Tab-separated table of C-alpha atoms and ligand atoms in Angstrom:
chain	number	residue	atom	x	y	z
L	20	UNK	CA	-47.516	-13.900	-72.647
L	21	UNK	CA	-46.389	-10.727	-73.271
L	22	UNK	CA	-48.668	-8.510	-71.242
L	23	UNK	CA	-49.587	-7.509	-67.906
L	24	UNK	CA	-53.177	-7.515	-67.391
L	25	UNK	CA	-53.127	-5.636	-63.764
L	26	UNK	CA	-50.005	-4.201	-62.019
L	27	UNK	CA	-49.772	-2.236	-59.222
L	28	UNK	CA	-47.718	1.464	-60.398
L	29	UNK	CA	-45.733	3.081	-57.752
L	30	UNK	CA	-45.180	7.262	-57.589
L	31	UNK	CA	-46.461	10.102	-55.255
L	32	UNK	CA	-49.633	8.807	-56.964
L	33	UNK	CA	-49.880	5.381	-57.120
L	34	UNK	CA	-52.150	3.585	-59.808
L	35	UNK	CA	-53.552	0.041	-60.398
L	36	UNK	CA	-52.882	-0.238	-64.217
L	37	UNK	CA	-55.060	-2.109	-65.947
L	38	UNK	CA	-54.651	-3.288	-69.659
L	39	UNK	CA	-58.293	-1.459	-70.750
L	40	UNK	CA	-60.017	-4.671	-72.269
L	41	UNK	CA	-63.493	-2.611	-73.511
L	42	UNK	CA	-60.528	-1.829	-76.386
L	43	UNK	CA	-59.156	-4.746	-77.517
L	44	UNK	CA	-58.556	-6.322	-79.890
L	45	UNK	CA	-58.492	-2.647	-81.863
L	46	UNK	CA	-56.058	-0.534	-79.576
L	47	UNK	CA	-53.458	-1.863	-76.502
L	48	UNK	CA	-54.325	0.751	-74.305
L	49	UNK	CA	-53.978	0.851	-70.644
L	50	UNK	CA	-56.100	2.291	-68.003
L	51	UNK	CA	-54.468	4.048	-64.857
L	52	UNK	CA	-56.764	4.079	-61.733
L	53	UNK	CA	-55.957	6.258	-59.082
L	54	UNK	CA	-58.433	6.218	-57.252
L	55	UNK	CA	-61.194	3.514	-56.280
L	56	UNK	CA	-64.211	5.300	-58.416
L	57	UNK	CA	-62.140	4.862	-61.635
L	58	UNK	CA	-61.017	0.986	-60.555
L	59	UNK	CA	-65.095	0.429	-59.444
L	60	UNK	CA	-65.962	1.515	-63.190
L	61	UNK	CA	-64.173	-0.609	-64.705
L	62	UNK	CA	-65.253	-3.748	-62.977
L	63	UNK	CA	-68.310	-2.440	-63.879
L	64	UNK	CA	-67.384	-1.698	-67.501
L	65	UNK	CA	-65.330	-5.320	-67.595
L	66	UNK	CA	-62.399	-3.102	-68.713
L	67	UNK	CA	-60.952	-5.637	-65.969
L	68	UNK	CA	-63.043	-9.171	-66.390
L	69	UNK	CA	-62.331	-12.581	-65.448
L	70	UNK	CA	-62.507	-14.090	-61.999
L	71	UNK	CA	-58.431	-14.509	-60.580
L	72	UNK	CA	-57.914	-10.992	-62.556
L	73	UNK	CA	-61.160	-9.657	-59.928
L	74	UNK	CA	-59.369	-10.880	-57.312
L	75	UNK	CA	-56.094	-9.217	-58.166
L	76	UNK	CA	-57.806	-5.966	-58.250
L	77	UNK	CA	-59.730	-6.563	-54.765
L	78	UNK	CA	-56.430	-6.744	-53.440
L	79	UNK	CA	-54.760	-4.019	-55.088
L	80	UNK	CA	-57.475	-2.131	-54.482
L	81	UNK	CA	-57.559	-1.737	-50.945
L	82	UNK	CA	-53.917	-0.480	-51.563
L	83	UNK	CA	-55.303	2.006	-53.790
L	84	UNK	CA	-57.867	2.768	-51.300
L	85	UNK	CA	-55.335	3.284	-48.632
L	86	UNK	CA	-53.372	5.473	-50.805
L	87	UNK	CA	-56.322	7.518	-51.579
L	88	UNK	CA	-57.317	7.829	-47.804
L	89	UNK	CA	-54.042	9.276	-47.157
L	90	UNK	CA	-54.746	12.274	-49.674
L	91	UNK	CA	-57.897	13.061	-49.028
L	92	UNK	CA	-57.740	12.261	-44.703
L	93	UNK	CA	-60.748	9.768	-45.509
L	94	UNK	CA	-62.000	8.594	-41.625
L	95	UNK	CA	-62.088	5.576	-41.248
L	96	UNK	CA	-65.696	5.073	-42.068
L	97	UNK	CA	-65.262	6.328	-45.565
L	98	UNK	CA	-62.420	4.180	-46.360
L	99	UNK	CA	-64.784	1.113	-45.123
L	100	UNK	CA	-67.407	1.726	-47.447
L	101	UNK	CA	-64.851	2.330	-50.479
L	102	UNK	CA	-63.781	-0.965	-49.993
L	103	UNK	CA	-67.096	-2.313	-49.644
L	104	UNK	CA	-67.795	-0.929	-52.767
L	105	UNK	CA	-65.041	-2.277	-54.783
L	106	UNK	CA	-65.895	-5.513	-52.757
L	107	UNK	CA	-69.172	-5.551	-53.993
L	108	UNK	CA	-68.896	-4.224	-57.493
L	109	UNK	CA	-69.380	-7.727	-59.432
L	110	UNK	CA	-71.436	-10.461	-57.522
L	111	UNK	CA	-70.651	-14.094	-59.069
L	112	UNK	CA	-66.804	-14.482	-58.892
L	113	UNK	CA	-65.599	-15.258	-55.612
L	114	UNK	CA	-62.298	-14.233	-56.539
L	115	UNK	CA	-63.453	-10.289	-55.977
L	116	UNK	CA	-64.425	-10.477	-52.353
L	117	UNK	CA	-61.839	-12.812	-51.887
L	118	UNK	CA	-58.744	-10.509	-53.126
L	119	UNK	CA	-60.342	-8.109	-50.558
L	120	UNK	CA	-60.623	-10.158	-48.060
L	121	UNK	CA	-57.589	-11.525	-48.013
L	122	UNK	CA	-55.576	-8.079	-47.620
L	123	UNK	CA	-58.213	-6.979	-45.364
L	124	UNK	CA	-56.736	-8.178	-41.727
L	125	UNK	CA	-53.048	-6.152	-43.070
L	126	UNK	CA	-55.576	-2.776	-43.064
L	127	UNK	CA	-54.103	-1.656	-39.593
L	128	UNK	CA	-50.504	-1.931	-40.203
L	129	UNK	CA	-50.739	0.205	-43.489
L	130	UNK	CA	-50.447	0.161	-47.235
L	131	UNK	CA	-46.665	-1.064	-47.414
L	132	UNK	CA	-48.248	-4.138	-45.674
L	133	UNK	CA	-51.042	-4.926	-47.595
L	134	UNK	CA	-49.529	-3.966	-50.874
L	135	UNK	CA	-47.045	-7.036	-50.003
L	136	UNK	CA	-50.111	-9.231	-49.520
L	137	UNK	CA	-51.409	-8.252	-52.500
L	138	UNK	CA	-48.861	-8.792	-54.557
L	139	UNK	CA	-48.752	-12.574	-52.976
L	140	UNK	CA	-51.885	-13.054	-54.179
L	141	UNK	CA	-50.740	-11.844	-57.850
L	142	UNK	CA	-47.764	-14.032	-57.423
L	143	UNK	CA	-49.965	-17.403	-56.172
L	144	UNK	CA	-52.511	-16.658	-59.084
L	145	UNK	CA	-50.020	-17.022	-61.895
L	146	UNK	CA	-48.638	-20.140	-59.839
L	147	UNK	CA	-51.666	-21.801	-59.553
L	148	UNK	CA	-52.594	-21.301	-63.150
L	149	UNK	CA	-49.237	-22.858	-64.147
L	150	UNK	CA	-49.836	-25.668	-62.140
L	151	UNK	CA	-53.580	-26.436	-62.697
L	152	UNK	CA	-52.301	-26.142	-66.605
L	153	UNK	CA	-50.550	-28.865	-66.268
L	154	UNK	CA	-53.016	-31.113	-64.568
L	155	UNK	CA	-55.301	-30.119	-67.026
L	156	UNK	CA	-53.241	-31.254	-70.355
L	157	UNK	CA	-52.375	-34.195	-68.274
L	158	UNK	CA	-55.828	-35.433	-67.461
L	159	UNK	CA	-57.071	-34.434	-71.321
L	160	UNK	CA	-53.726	-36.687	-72.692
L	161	UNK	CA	-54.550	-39.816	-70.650
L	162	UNK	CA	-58.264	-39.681	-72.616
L	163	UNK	CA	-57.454	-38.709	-75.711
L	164	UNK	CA	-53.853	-39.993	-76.250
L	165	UNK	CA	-54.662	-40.319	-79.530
L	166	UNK	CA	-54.005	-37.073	-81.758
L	167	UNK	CA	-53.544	-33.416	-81.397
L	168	UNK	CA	-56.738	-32.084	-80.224
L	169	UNK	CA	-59.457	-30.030	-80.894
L	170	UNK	CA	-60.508	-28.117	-78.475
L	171	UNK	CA	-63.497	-26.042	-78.091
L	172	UNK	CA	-63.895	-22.559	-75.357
L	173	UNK	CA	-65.813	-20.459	-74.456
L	174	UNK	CA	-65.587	-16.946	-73.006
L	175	UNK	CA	-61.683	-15.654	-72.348
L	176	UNK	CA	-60.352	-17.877	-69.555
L	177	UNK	CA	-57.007	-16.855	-70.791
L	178	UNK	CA	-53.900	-14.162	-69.141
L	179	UNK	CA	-56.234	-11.104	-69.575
L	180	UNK	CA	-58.659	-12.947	-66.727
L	181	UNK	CA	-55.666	-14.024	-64.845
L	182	UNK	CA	-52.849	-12.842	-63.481
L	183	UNK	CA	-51.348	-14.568	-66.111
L	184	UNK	CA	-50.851	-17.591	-68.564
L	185	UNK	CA	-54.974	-17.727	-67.815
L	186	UNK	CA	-56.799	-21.166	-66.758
L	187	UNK	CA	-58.581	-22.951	-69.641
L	188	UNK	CA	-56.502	-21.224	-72.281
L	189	UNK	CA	-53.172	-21.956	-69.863
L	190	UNK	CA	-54.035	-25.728	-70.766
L	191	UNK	CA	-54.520	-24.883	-74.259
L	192	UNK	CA	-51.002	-23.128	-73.954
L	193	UNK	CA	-49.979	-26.080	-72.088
L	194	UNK	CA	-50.573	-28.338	-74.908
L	195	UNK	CA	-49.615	-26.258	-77.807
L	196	UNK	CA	-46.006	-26.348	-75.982
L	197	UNK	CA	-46.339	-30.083	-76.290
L	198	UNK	CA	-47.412	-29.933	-80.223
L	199	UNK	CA	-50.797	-31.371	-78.915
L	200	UNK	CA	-53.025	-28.406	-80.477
L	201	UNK	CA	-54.687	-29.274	-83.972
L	202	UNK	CA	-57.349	-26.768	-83.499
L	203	UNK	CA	-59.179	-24.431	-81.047
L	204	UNK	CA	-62.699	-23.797	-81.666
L	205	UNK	CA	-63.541	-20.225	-79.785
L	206	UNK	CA	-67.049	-19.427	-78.842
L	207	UNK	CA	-67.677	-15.627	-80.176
L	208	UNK	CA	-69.639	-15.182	-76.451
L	209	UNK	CA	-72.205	-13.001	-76.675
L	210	UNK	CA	-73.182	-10.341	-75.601
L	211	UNK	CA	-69.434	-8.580	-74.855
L	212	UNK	CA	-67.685	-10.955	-77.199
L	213	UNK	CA	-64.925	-11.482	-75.044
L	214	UNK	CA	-64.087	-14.847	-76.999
L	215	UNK	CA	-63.661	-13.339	-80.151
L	216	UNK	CA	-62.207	-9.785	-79.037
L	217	UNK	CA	-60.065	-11.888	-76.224
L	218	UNK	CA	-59.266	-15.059	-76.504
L	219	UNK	CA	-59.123	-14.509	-80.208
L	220	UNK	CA	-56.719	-12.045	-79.793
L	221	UNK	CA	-54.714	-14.052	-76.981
L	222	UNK	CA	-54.079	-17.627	-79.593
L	223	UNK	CA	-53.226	-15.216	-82.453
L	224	UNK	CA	-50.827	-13.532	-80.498
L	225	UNK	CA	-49.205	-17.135	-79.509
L	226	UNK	CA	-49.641	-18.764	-82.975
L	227	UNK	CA	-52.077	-21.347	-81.881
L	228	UNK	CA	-54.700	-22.172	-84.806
L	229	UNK	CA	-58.190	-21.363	-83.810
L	230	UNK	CA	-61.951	-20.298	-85.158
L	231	UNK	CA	-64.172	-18.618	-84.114
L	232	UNK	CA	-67.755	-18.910	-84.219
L	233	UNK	CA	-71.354	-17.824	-83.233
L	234	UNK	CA	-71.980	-19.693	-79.907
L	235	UNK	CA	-75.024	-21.095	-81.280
L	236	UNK	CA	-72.775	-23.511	-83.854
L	237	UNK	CA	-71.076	-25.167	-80.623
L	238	UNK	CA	-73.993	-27.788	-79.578
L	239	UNK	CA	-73.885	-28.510	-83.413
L	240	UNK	CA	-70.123	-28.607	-83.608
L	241	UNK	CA	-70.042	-31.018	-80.465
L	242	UNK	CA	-72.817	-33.442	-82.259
L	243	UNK	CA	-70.798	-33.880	-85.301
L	244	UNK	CA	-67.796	-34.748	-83.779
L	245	UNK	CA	-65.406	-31.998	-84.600
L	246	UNK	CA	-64.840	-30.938	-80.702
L	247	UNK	CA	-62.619	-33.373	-78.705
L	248	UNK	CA	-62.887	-31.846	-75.493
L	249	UNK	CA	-64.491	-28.701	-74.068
L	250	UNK	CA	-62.316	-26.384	-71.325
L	251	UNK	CA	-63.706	-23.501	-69.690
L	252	UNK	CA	-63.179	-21.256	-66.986
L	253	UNK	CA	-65.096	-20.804	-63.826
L	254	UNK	CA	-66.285	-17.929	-61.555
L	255	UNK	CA	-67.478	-20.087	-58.793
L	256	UNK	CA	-66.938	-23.390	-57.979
L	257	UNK	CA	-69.538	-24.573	-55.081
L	258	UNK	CA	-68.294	-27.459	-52.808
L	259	UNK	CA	-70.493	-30.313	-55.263
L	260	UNK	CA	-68.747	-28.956	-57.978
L	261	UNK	CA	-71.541	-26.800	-59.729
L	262	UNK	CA	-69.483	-24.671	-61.712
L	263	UNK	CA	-71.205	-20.820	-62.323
L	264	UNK	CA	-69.152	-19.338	-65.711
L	265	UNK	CA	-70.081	-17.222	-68.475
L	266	UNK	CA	-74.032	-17.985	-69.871
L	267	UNK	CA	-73.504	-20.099	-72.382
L	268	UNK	CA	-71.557	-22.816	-70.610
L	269	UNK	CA	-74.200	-25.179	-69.754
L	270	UNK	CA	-75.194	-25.563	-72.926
L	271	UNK	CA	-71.768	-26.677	-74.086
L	272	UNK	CA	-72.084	-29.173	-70.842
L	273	UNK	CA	-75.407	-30.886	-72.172
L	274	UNK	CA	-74.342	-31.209	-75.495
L	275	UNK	CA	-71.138	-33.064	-74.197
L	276	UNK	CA	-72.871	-35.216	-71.781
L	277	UNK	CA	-74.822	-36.377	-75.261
L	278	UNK	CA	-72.184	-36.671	-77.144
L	279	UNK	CA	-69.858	-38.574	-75.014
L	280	UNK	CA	-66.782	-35.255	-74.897
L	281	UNK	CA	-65.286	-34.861	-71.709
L	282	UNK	CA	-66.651	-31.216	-70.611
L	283	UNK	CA	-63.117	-29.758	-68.214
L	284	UNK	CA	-63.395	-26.526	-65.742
L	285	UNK	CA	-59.680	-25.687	-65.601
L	286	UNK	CA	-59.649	-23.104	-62.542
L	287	UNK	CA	-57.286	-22.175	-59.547
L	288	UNK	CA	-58.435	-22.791	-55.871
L	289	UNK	CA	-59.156	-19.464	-55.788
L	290	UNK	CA	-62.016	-19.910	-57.323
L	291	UNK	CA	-63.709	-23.232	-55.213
L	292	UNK	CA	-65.741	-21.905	-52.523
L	293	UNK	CA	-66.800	-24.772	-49.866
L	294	UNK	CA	-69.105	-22.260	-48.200
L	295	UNK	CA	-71.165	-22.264	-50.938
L	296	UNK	CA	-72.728	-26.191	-51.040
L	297	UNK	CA	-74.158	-26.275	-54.261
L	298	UNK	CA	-75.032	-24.110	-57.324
L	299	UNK	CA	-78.696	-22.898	-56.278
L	300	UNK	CA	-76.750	-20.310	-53.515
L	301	UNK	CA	-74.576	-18.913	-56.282
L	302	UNK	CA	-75.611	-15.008	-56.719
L	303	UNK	CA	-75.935	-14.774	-60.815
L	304	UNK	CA	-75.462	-10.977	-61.781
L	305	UNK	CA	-77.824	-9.584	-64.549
L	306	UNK	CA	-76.023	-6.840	-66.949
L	307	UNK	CA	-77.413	-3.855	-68.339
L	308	UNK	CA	-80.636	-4.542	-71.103
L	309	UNK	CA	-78.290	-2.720	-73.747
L	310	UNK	CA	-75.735	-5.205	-73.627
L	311	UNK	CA	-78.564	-8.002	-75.428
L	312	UNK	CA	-80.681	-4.787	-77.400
L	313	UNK	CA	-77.567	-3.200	-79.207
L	314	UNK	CA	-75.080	-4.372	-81.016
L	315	UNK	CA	-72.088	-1.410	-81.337
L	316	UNK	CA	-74.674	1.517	-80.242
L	317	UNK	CA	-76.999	0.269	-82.798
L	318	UNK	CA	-80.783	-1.074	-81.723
L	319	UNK	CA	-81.203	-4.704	-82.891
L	320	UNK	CA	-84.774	-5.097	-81.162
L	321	UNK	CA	-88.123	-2.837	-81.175
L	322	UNK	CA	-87.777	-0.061	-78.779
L	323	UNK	CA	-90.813	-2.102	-76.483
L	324	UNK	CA	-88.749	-5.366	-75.957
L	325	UNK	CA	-87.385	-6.226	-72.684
L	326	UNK	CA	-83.769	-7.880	-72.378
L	327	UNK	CA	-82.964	-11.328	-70.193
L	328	UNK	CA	-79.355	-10.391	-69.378
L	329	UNK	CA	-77.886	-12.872	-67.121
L	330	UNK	CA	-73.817	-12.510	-67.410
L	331	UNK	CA	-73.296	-16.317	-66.142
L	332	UNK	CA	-75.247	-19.660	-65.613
L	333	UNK	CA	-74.520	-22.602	-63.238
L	334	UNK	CA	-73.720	-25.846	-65.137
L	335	UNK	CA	-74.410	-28.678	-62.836
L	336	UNK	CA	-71.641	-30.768	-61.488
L	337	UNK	CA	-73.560	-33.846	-62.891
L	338	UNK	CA	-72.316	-32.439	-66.073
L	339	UNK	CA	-68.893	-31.753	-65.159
L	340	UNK	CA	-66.076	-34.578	-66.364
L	341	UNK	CA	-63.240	-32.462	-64.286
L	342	UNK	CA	-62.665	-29.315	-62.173
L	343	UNK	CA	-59.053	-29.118	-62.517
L	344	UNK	CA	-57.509	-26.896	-59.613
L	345	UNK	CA	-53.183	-26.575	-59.351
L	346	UNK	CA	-54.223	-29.040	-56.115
L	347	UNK	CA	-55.304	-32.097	-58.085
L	348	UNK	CA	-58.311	-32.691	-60.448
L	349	UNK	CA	-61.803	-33.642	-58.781
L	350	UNK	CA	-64.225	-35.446	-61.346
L	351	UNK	CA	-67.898	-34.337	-60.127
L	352	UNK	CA	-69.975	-36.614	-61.854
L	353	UNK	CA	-68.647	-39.609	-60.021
L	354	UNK	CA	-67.384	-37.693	-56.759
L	355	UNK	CA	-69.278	-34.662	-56.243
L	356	UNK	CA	-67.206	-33.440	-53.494
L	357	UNK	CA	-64.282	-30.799	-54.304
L	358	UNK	CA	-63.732	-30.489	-50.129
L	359	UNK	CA	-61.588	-33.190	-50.992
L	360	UNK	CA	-59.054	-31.156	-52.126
L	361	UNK	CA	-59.317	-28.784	-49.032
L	362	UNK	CA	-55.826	-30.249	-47.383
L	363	UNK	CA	-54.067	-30.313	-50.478
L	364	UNK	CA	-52.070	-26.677	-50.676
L	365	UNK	CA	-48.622	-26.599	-52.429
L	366	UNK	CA	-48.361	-23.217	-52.835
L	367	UNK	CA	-47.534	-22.159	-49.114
F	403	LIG	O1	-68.052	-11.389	-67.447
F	403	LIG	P1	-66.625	-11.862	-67.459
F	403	LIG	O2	-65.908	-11.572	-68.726
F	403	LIG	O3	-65.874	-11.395	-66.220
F	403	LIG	O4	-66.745	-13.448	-67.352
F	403	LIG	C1	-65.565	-14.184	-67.231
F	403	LIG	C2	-65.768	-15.650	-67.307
F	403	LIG	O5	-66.872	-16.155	-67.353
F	403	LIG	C3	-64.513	-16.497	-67.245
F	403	LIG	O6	-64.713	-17.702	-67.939
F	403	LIG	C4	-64.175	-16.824	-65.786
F	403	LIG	O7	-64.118	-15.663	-65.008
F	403	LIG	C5	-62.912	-17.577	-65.667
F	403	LIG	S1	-61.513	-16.611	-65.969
F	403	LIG	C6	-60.118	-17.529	-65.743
């Protein structure tokens, strides 16, 4: 992977550089924020999308907040609800609040401090996704030994929501290194496309065959036997294992549970949170109406109709073959219980 999707840039002002992902695949174009308006935006915009990437930037940002402080005297009040803000700026992936929190304790002893924090939680996240790759191609090799596979995603669960290598596409990576990729079948993802700007762009750039498609031909696709296995990303992972991703997912989950295709959430720890218990107390956010009632600036609906906009849904863990985590691989449907895994930490 030949990018950086968020880096922290040093100087007399420091930036959190973002590769600007409302551009691609067109223009490679990054996106300095110096200060925690600009980085808030584009959360908001999803020039930054994808839950471990969210988290990288809730760390970061509190650097960036710091830094800002420091030029403008902020009191400590102000700087508080800066970091609230950026803390608050996306709902459904845990990873956000959790980069923040995470850095948040270091706040006293200064920005050198939690700048080195930070950048363990960059360093973990690439780790993890290494790791849970691994697992995942693993796990998918043992049930489909087989042939090289056909895979089917959906969303961009690749390095541009990660730190790097990226979670569902890592596997995919994963097993294209071991000549086990026939095909990848990429769900367009509508509305923001970011599987056929994205992930598109990401298995081009590696040489790994793919098509993509309108999400509505995946149920279809699944039916007729062309998919071998379905691997997606998640946002949140409640302790049963409901898994809340991009809208579109449960479908893909029902149509698998018909069809007999194992249906994989490839995602770090990060992204499990026990306090949650089950899917029903996962906050979904709704997007903007114009996201569903415009397609490039242009209307596609009568001025009069109303948009349903939710950005994720919660596919149930009785759907769910495997959540595969760099800590070991929890299979819902039988053991709905990822608090299993809870002792299990390799990384520190
Ligand atoms: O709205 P987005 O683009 O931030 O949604 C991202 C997803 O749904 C991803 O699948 C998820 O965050 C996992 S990323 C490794």
């Amino acid at each position: 992977v030949a990018f950086r999707t968020v880096e922290w840039l040093d100087g007399t002002v420091p930036a959190v550089r973002l590769l600007d992902q409302t551009r691609l695949p067109a223009d490679e174009v990054h996106l300095d924020a110096t200060d925690v308006d600009t980085l808030v935006d584009a959360v908001h915009r999803l020039a930054v999308r994808g839950a471990p990437a969210l988290g990288a930037v809730g760390a970061l940002g509190v650097a960036l907040a710091l830094a800002q402080r420091a030029r403008k005297g902020w009191p400590d009040a102000r700087l508080r609800h800066e970091i609230a803000r950026l803390r608050d700026a996306r709902p459904t992936a845990v990873n956000l609040a959790r980069g923040v929190d995470r850095v948040l304790p270091l706040l006293p002893q200064g920005q050198a401090a939690v700048l080195a924090e930070a950048r363990r939680v960059l360093a973990e996240d690439e780790a993890a996704n290494r790791g849970l790759s691994a697992r995942g191609a693993d796990w998918l090799v043992e049930r489909l030994p087989h042939r090289p596979l056909r895979l089917l995603t959906h969303c961009n669960a690749g390095a541009l929501a990660t730190t790097a290598w990226g979670t569902a596409l890592g596997v995919v990576r994963e097993l294209h290194g071991r000549g086990l990729i026939a095909l990848v079948h990429v769900d367009e993802t509508r509305p923001l496309l970011q599987g056929a700007r994205l992930t598109a762009w990401e298995l081009a750039a590696d040489g790994i065959d793919h098509v993509v498609q309108v999400d509505s031909a995946a149920p279809g696709a699944i039916l007729r036997g062309l998919v071998d296995a379905v691997v997606i990303g998640a946002d949140r992972i409640a302790a049963n294992g409901d898994t809340a991703n991009k809208v579109g997912s449960v479908g893909l989950a029902l149509a698998c549970a018909d069809a007999g295709v194992p249906f994989v959430v490839a995602a770090p720890w990060s992204t499990v949170d026990l306090a949650t218990p089950d899917g029903t107390g996962i906050v979904i956010e709704e997007r903007a109406a114009q996201e569903v009632t415009a397609l490039a600036g242009l209307p596609t609906t009568p001025p009069g109709s109303r948009a349903f906009n939710p950005a994720f849904d919660v596919t149930p863990a009785r759907l769910i073959d495997a959540v595969v985590t760099e800590r070991g691989v929890v299979e819902p449907r039988t053991h709905p219980d990822m608090s299993v895994l809870r002792l299990h930490d390799h990384t520190r």
